[in-house]
Amino acid sequence: MQNENSLPELDQYNFHHRISEMTGRTVVFFTSPDCGACRAARFALSSLHEKSGLQVYEVDAVMNPALTNEFGFFHLPSLYLYIDGDYHAQIQSEANPDSMAHAIETFSALPAEEEP
């Protein structure tokens, strides 16, 4: 099911397979329908997608408890950067396009890490 901003979704059944096939920079965005801060992050990420072609995928944390437990985050939204299918970092940024773009650029320069 697509959300109102048309970000494609991943779930606990296709997540690892789809991520491993991705090329370029991809942000995975964990969210929930009742999360107010998630709406602001979704807007910023949608804007980055439209401006720069950044790939952005959304995961409903409530509907995908296996992934939520695997990543072990404690707050929403939670954002993770992948480059060519490799995990790079958890992104922590203000929910505006410029701040997120800067954080993505900064973390893109770092080597890949082990996924949480």
XYZ file of C-alpha atoms in Angstrom:
116
model
C 0.000 0.000 0.000
C 1.371 3.438 -0.906
C 1.159 6.400 1.439
C -0.082 9.837 0.442
C 3.359 10.970 -0.772
C 3.840 7.858 -2.914
C 7.021 6.623 -1.270
C 7.494 2.959 -2.147
C 7.265 0.601 0.784
C 9.367 -2.289 2.004
C 8.270 -4.924 4.485
C 9.878 -7.579 6.628
C 9.423 -10.170 3.868
C 11.178 -8.321 1.027
C 13.471 -5.879 2.858
C 16.861 -7.611 2.672
C 16.366 -8.952 -0.824
C 15.321 -5.568 -2.233
C 18.054 -3.629 -0.393
C 20.768 -5.966 -1.691
C 19.710 -5.207 -5.278
C 19.643 -1.400 -4.953
C 22.181 0.841 -6.608
C 23.074 4.375 -5.632
C 22.031 6.090 -2.420
C 18.911 4.825 -0.704
C 17.264 6.000 2.509
C 15.050 3.574 4.399
C 12.507 5.449 6.479
C 10.844 3.653 9.425
C 7.553 5.311 10.311
C 4.061 4.743 11.694
C 0.688 6.200 10.743
C 0.303 8.101 14.031
C 3.772 9.668 14.100
C 3.643 13.452 13.676
C 7.410 13.837 13.306
C 7.269 11.183 10.583
C 5.004 13.375 8.453
C 7.614 16.149 8.447
C 10.389 13.673 7.615
C 8.266 12.137 4.831
C 7.738 15.575 3.297
C 11.483 16.347 3.423
C 12.444 12.961 1.991
C 9.841 13.252 -0.773
C 11.296 16.634 -1.656
C 14.828 15.171 -1.816
C 13.568 12.342 -3.982
C 11.971 14.792 -6.402
C 14.978 17.156 -6.507
C 17.886 14.735 -6.519
C 16.492 11.333 -7.386
C 17.450 9.956 -3.974
C 15.778 6.580 -3.541
C 13.537 6.564 -0.480
C 11.655 3.554 0.859
C 9.238 3.535 3.749
C 8.741 0.773 6.318
C 5.690 0.817 8.590
C 7.288 -0.053 11.940
C 3.969 -1.172 13.430
C 3.162 -3.593 10.611
C 6.736 -4.958 10.439
C 7.732 -5.916 13.991
C 10.498 -8.280 12.852
C 12.369 -5.403 11.169
C 11.632 -3.063 14.061
C 13.181 -5.574 16.463
C 16.108 -6.257 14.138
C 17.063 -2.583 13.927
C 16.362 -1.986 17.614
C 15.493 1.693 17.352
C 13.642 3.503 20.129
C 12.013 6.406 18.313
C 10.374 7.285 15.046
C 11.160 8.344 12.486
C 14.319 6.282 12.075
C 16.314 6.729 8.890
C 19.036 4.489 7.495
C 21.383 5.141 4.585
C 22.393 2.422 2.134
C 24.742 2.854 -0.808
C 24.721 0.214 -3.520
C 22.945 -2.122 -1.106
C 25.496 -1.649 1.696
C 24.497 -0.153 5.039
C 26.318 3.086 5.853
C 24.691 4.830 8.807
C 21.650 5.801 10.766
C 20.778 9.347 9.757
C 19.915 11.823 12.466
C 18.874 15.176 11.102
C 16.315 17.907 11.329
C 13.282 17.105 9.192
C 13.983 19.552 6.390
C 15.419 18.836 2.943
C 18.618 20.886 3.344
C 19.583 19.327 6.689
C 18.808 15.841 5.453
C 20.768 16.374 2.226
C 23.769 17.568 4.257
C 23.550 14.553 6.609
C 23.261 12.145 3.659
C 26.310 13.714 1.985
C 28.293 13.492 5.226
C 27.424 9.848 5.877
C 27.936 8.915 2.219
C 31.610 9.793 2.577
C 32.041 7.241 5.377
C 32.826 3.577 4.745
C 30.071 0.986 4.900
C 29.286 -0.430 8.325
C 27.677 -3.597 9.601
C 23.900 -3.338 9.584
C 22.330 -2.959 13.035
